[in-house]
mmCIF file of C-alpha atoms and ligand atoms in Angstrom:
data_model
loop_
_atom_site.group_PDB
_atom_site.id
_atom_site.type_symbol
_atom_site.label_atom_id
_atom_site.label_comp_id
_atom_site.label_asym_id
_atom_site.label_seq_id
_atom_site.Cartn_x
_atom_site.Cartn_y
_atom_site.Cartn_z
ATOM 1 C CA UNK A 1 66.383 -32.440 212.416
ATOM 2 C CA UNK A 2 65.711 -29.970 215.172
ATOM 3 C CA UNK A 3 64.846 -26.336 214.490
ATOM 4 C CA UNK A 4 67.462 -23.667 215.021
ATOM 5 C CA UNK A 5 67.188 -22.134 218.493
ATOM 6 C CA UNK A 6 68.300 -18.832 219.982
ATOM 7 C CA UNK A 7 71.783 -20.244 220.722
ATOM 8 C CA UNK A 8 72.236 -21.006 217.017
ATOM 9 C CA UNK A 9 71.675 -17.404 215.910
ATOM 10 C CA UNK A 10 75.327 -17.031 214.831
ATOM 11 C CA UNK A 11 75.081 -19.925 212.382
ATOM 12 C CA UNK A 12 71.568 -19.160 211.145
ATOM 13 C CA UNK A 13 71.554 -17.800 207.587
ATOM 14 C CA UNK A 14 69.321 -17.312 204.595
ATOM 15 C CA UNK A 15 66.283 -15.641 206.089
ATOM 16 C CA UNK A 16 67.262 -12.008 206.012
ATOM 17 C CA UNK A 17 64.291 -10.966 203.887
ATOM 18 C CA UNK A 18 61.793 -12.623 206.215
ATOM 19 C CA UNK A 19 63.498 -11.181 209.311
ATOM 20 C CA UNK A 20 63.445 -7.694 207.800
ATOM 21 C CA UNK A 21 59.776 -8.138 206.977
ATOM 22 C CA UNK A 22 58.913 -9.261 210.503
ATOM 23 C CA UNK A 23 60.833 -6.368 212.055
ATOM 24 C CA UNK A 24 59.227 -3.945 209.608
ATOM 25 C CA UNK A 25 55.765 -5.151 210.529
ATOM 26 C CA UNK A 26 56.477 -4.756 214.246
ATOM 27 C CA UNK A 27 57.894 -1.285 213.567
ATOM 28 C CA UNK A 28 54.732 -0.428 211.645
ATOM 29 C CA UNK A 29 52.741 -1.218 214.767
ATOM 30 C CA UNK A 30 51.304 -4.549 213.666
ATOM 31 C CA UNK A 31 50.678 -6.520 216.800
ATOM 32 C CA UNK A 32 49.601 -9.968 215.660
ATOM 33 C CA UNK A 33 51.732 -11.543 212.984
ATOM 34 C CA UNK A 34 51.187 -14.971 211.442
ATOM 35 C CA UNK A 35 54.200 -16.833 210.034
ATOM 36 C CA UNK A 36 52.733 -19.426 207.702
ATOM 37 C CA UNK A 37 54.426 -22.124 205.643
ATOM 38 C CA UNK A 38 54.644 -25.852 204.983
ATOM 39 C CA UNK A 39 55.942 -28.262 207.586
ATOM 40 C CA UNK A 40 59.746 -28.134 207.668
ATOM 41 C CA UNK A 41 59.993 -24.856 205.775
ATOM 42 C CA UNK A 42 61.822 -23.188 208.667
ATOM 43 C CA UNK A 43 59.122 -21.216 210.502
ATOM 44 C CA UNK A 44 60.202 -22.117 214.040
ATOM 45 C CA UNK A 45 63.849 -21.484 213.192
ATOM 46 C CA UNK A 46 63.106 -18.131 211.574
ATOM 47 C CA UNK A 47 61.439 -16.853 214.710
ATOM 48 C CA UNK A 48 63.662 -18.503 217.345
ATOM 49 C CA UNK A 49 67.097 -18.082 215.727
ATOM 50 C CA UNK A 50 66.411 -15.222 213.327
ATOM 51 C CA UNK A 51 63.983 -12.749 214.823
ATOM 52 C CA UNK A 52 64.182 -13.160 218.602
ATOM 53 C CA UNK A 53 67.975 -12.755 218.918
ATOM 54 C CA UNK A 54 67.747 -9.512 216.937
ATOM 55 C CA UNK A 55 64.979 -8.221 219.125
ATOM 56 C CA UNK A 56 67.040 -9.190 222.175
ATOM 57 C CA UNK A 57 70.068 -7.259 220.893
ATOM 58 C CA UNK A 58 67.855 -4.214 220.506
ATOM 59 C CA UNK A 59 66.666 -2.297 217.460
ATOM 60 C CA UNK A 60 66.244 1.430 217.171
ATOM 61 C CA UNK A 61 62.644 2.517 217.399
ATOM 62 C CA UNK A 62 61.421 -0.888 218.505
ATOM 63 C CA UNK A 63 61.093 -2.610 221.815
ATOM 64 C CA UNK A 64 62.379 -3.634 224.251
ATOM 65 C CA UNK A 65 60.309 -6.799 224.381
ATOM 66 C CA UNK A 66 59.630 -9.174 227.227
ATOM 67 C CA UNK A 67 59.332 -12.406 225.229
ATOM 68 C CA UNK A 68 57.231 -15.340 226.377
ATOM 69 C CA UNK A 69 57.164 -18.472 224.205
ATOM 70 C CA UNK A 70 54.734 -21.358 224.144
ATOM 71 C CA UNK A 71 53.434 -24.231 222.088
ATOM 72 C CA UNK A 72 49.694 -24.789 222.468
ATOM 73 C CA UNK A 73 49.845 -28.573 222.912
ATOM 74 C CA UNK A 74 46.641 -30.036 224.290
ATOM 75 C CA UNK A 75 46.265 -27.344 226.980
ATOM 76 C CA UNK A 76 46.836 -24.015 225.246
ATOM 77 C CA UNK A 77 44.956 -21.947 227.809
ATOM 78 C CA UNK A 78 46.971 -23.424 230.680
ATOM 79 C CA UNK A 79 50.192 -22.821 228.768
ATOM 80 C CA UNK A 80 49.215 -19.218 228.188
ATOM 81 C CA UNK A 81 48.516 -18.787 231.906
ATOM 82 C CA UNK A 82 51.927 -20.289 232.702
ATOM 83 C CA UNK A 83 53.894 -18.010 230.400
ATOM 84 C CA UNK A 84 52.022 -15.003 231.771
ATOM 85 C CA UNK A 85 53.043 -16.053 235.319
ATOM 86 C CA UNK A 86 49.483 -16.622 236.479
ATOM 87 C CA UNK A 87 49.571 -18.354 239.861
ATOM 88 C CA UNK A 88 47.884 -21.778 239.993
ATOM 89 C CA UNK A 89 44.183 -21.420 240.711
ATOM 90 C CA UNK A 90 44.135 -17.702 239.934
ATOM 91 C CA UNK A 91 42.081 -16.228 237.068
ATOM 92 C CA UNK A 92 44.009 -15.114 233.997
ATOM 93 C CA UNK A 93 43.123 -11.370 233.867
ATOM 94 C CA UNK A 94 45.256 -11.208 230.733
ATOM 95 C CA UNK A 95 45.602 -7.461 230.267
ATOM 96 C CA UNK A 96 46.592 -6.983 233.911
ATOM 97 C CA UNK A 97 49.272 -9.634 233.479
ATOM 98 C CA UNK A 98 50.865 -7.584 230.695
ATOM 99 C CA UNK A 99 51.174 -4.616 233.048
ATOM 100 C CA UNK A 100 52.645 -6.845 235.749
ATOM 101 C CA UNK A 101 55.213 -8.358 233.395
ATOM 102 C CA UNK A 102 56.315 -4.865 232.405
ATOM 103 C CA UNK A 103 56.754 -3.552 235.942
ATOM 104 C CA UNK A 104 60.175 -1.927 236.275
ATOM 105 C CA UNK A 105 60.720 -2.185 232.513
ATOM 106 C CA UNK A 106 61.689 0.745 230.355
ATOM 107 C CA UNK A 107 58.872 2.945 229.031
ATOM 108 C CA UNK A 108 57.923 1.674 225.599
ATOM 109 C CA UNK A 109 58.499 -1.958 226.542
ATOM 110 C CA UNK A 110 56.012 -4.575 225.321
ATOM 111 C CA UNK A 111 55.255 -8.217 225.957
ATOM 112 C CA UNK A 112 55.755 -10.388 222.868
ATOM 113 C CA UNK A 113 54.019 -13.753 223.046
ATOM 114 C CA UNK A 114 55.453 -16.252 220.564
ATOM 115 C CA UNK A 115 53.120 -19.139 219.815
ATOM 116 C CA UNK A 116 54.992 -21.814 217.894
ATOM 117 C CA UNK A 117 53.053 -24.565 216.115
ATOM 118 C CA UNK A 118 49.684 -22.881 216.387
ATOM 119 C CA UNK A 119 48.246 -25.849 214.452
ATOM 120 C CA UNK A 120 48.277 -27.798 217.727
ATOM 121 C CA UNK A 121 45.343 -25.621 218.707
ATOM 122 C CA UNK A 122 43.325 -27.433 216.037
ATOM 123 C CA UNK A 123 44.872 -30.914 216.339
ATOM 124 C CA UNK A 124 45.465 -31.422 220.065
ATOM 125 C CA UNK A 125 43.346 -29.042 222.128
ATOM 126 C CA UNK A 126 39.761 -29.673 223.194
ATOM 127 C CA UNK A 127 37.279 -27.155 221.844
ATOM 128 C CA UNK A 128 36.891 -25.718 225.362
ATOM 129 C CA UNK A 129 40.636 -25.170 225.805
ATOM 130 C CA UNK A 130 40.816 -23.732 222.291
ATOM 131 C CA UNK A 131 38.037 -21.240 222.920
ATOM 132 C CA UNK A 132 39.460 -20.133 226.281
ATOM 133 C CA UNK A 133 42.832 -19.577 224.635
ATOM 134 C CA UNK A 134 41.318 -17.621 221.742
ATOM 135 C CA UNK A 135 39.142 -15.538 224.070
ATOM 136 C CA UNK A 136 42.193 -14.615 226.158
ATOM 137 C CA UNK A 137 44.201 -13.588 223.102
ATOM 138 C CA UNK A 138 41.322 -11.516 221.758
ATOM 139 C CA UNK A 139 40.975 -9.805 225.134
ATOM 140 C CA UNK A 140 44.634 -8.806 224.933
ATOM 141 C CA UNK A 141 44.041 -6.795 221.757
ATOM 142 C CA UNK A 142 42.987 -3.766 223.794
ATOM 143 C CA UNK A 143 46.412 -3.692 225.466
ATOM 144 C CA UNK A 144 48.805 -1.646 223.297
ATOM 145 C CA UNK A 145 51.826 -3.181 225.007
ATOM 146 C CA UNK A 146 50.942 -6.670 223.778
ATOM 147 C CA UNK A 147 52.244 -8.239 220.573
ATOM 148 C CA UNK A 148 52.147 -11.819 219.308
ATOM 149 C CA UNK A 149 53.820 -13.868 216.639
ATOM 150 C CA UNK A 150 52.287 -17.170 215.621
ATOM 151 C CA UNK A 151 53.836 -19.872 213.459
ATOM 152 C CA UNK A 152 51.361 -22.083 211.646
ATOM 153 C CA UNK A 153 51.595 -25.002 209.250
ATOM 154 C CA UNK A 154 50.071 -23.844 205.984
ATOM 155 C CA UNK A 155 47.676 -26.781 205.761
ATOM 156 C CA UNK A 156 45.932 -25.366 208.832
ATOM 157 C CA UNK A 157 45.455 -21.891 207.430
ATOM 158 C CA UNK A 158 41.813 -22.725 206.673
ATOM 159 C CA UNK A 159 41.195 -23.608 210.325
ATOM 160 C CA UNK A 160 42.886 -20.397 211.403
ATOM 161 C CA UNK A 161 40.834 -18.321 208.988
ATOM 162 C CA UNK A 162 37.665 -19.823 210.394
ATOM 163 C CA UNK A 163 38.749 -19.114 213.966
ATOM 164 C CA UNK A 164 38.097 -15.939 215.923
ATOM 165 C CA UNK A 165 41.821 -15.128 215.860
ATOM 166 C CA UNK A 166 41.799 -14.271 212.168
ATOM 167 C CA UNK A 167 41.426 -10.503 211.709
ATOM 168 C CA UNK A 168 38.024 -9.220 210.696
ATOM 169 C CA UNK A 169 39.366 -6.670 208.243
ATOM 170 C CA UNK A 170 42.004 -7.462 205.600
ATOM 171 C CA UNK A 171 43.926 -4.320 206.534
ATOM 172 C CA UNK A 172 44.521 -5.781 210.001
ATOM 173 C CA UNK A 173 46.083 -8.927 208.599
ATOM 174 C CA UNK A 174 49.815 -9.377 209.022
ATOM 175 C CA UNK A 175 51.153 -12.590 207.584
ATOM 176 C CA UNK A 176 54.615 -13.605 206.485
ATOM 177 C CA UNK A 177 54.808 -16.616 204.208
ATOM 178 C CA UNK A 178 57.778 -18.923 204.564
ATOM 179 C CA UNK A 179 58.626 -21.342 201.771
ATOM 180 C CA UNK A 180 61.264 -24.029 201.819
ATOM 181 C CA UNK A 181 64.722 -22.815 200.734
ATOM 182 C CA UNK A 182 65.018 -26.000 198.619
ATOM 183 C CA UNK A 183 61.793 -25.390 196.713
ATOM 184 C CA UNK A 184 63.366 -24.129 193.493
ATOM 185 C CA UNK A 185 65.879 -26.946 193.060
ATOM 186 C CA UNK A 186 63.085 -29.449 193.579
ATOM 187 C CA UNK A 187 60.524 -27.972 191.277
ATOM 188 C CA UNK A 188 62.312 -26.200 188.444
HETATM 189 N N1 ADP B 1 67.707 -20.942 207.381
HETATM 190 C C1 ADP B 1 67.943 -22.261 207.447
HETATM 191 N N2 ADP B 1 69.066 -22.800 206.901
HETATM 192 C C2 ADP B 1 69.283 -24.142 206.964
HETATM 193 N N3 ADP B 1 68.474 -25.040 207.562
HETATM 194 C C3 ADP B 1 67.346 -24.567 208.127
HETATM 195 C C4 ADP B 1 67.021 -23.166 208.084
HETATM 196 N N4 ADP B 1 65.828 -22.990 208.724
HETATM 197 C C5 ADP B 1 65.456 -24.214 209.147
HETATM 198 N N5 ADP B 1 66.352 -25.151 208.797
HETATM 199 C C6 ADP B 1 66.263 -26.594 209.093
HETATM 200 O O1 ADP B 1 65.097 -27.102 208.458
HETATM 201 C C7 ADP B 1 64.425 -27.990 209.325
HETATM 202 C C8 ADP B 1 62.991 -27.477 209.565
HETATM 203 O O2 ADP B 1 63.058 -26.229 210.262
HETATM 204 P P1 ADP B 1 61.920 -25.784 211.279
HETATM 205 O O3 ADP B 1 62.300 -24.442 211.746
HETATM 206 O O4 ADP B 1 61.710 -26.857 212.288
HETATM 207 O O5 ADP B 1 60.674 -25.723 210.274
HETATM 208 P P2 ADP B 1 59.118 -25.600 210.599
HETATM 209 O O6 ADP B 1 59.003 -24.946 211.937
HETATM 210 O O7 ADP B 1 58.581 -24.770 209.467
HETATM 211 O O8 ADP B 1 58.566 -26.989 210.566
HETATM 212 C C9 ADP B 1 65.250 -28.104 210.607
HETATM 213 O O9 ADP B 1 66.059 -29.237 210.509
HETATM 214 C C10 ADP B 1 66.077 -26.859 210.599
HETATM 215 O O10 ADP B 1 67.310 -27.065 211.258
HETATM 216 MG MG1 MG B 2 58.091 -25.693 213.684
#
């Protein structure tokens, strides 16, 4: 079945704790958050139908956010350029793009990049595309108006931890674990 999308926000239930945790982490100033769980546990739905509609409605002390969503696929760097409105043939200049995307936006606005299915970075992308994508994201860390949320299948958490995207210090790590809502009835 398909994941819940933004249009389904009204019928999306059961993830209040995870949504509160994600919002709390953004409020606390955490700027790269990993949503990790097994395949089918509801990661994409949590972000698309749970978190993003709430951010769009507005929350006191947080945002507004200009949200750009992508799936890495086999060309993650190109996808990143696309969602940051880089013109074909132009260099990325990632931090400058953030400023451009926020032109005419309210003070305090940020760009939130949502990367769904980050595991595709390890399964579909060439190592060159992967490294260009990771370099660009790391370069964005100096920009305080940049935030990112990544969803990742848990069986790829080892690959993520070995990548340059994983924070160097444990205190910088922001991860939200998502388990299947049916887990207890299956296992108890
Ligand atoms: N809170 C929820 N309540 C009921 N069904 C859900 C919920 N979250 C996700 N689902 C359903 O579970 C399935 C997997 O969700 P999805 O978001 O695609 O998971 P993941 O991204 O972790 O693979 C989809 O069919 C989706 O509609
Ligand atoms: Mg998914």
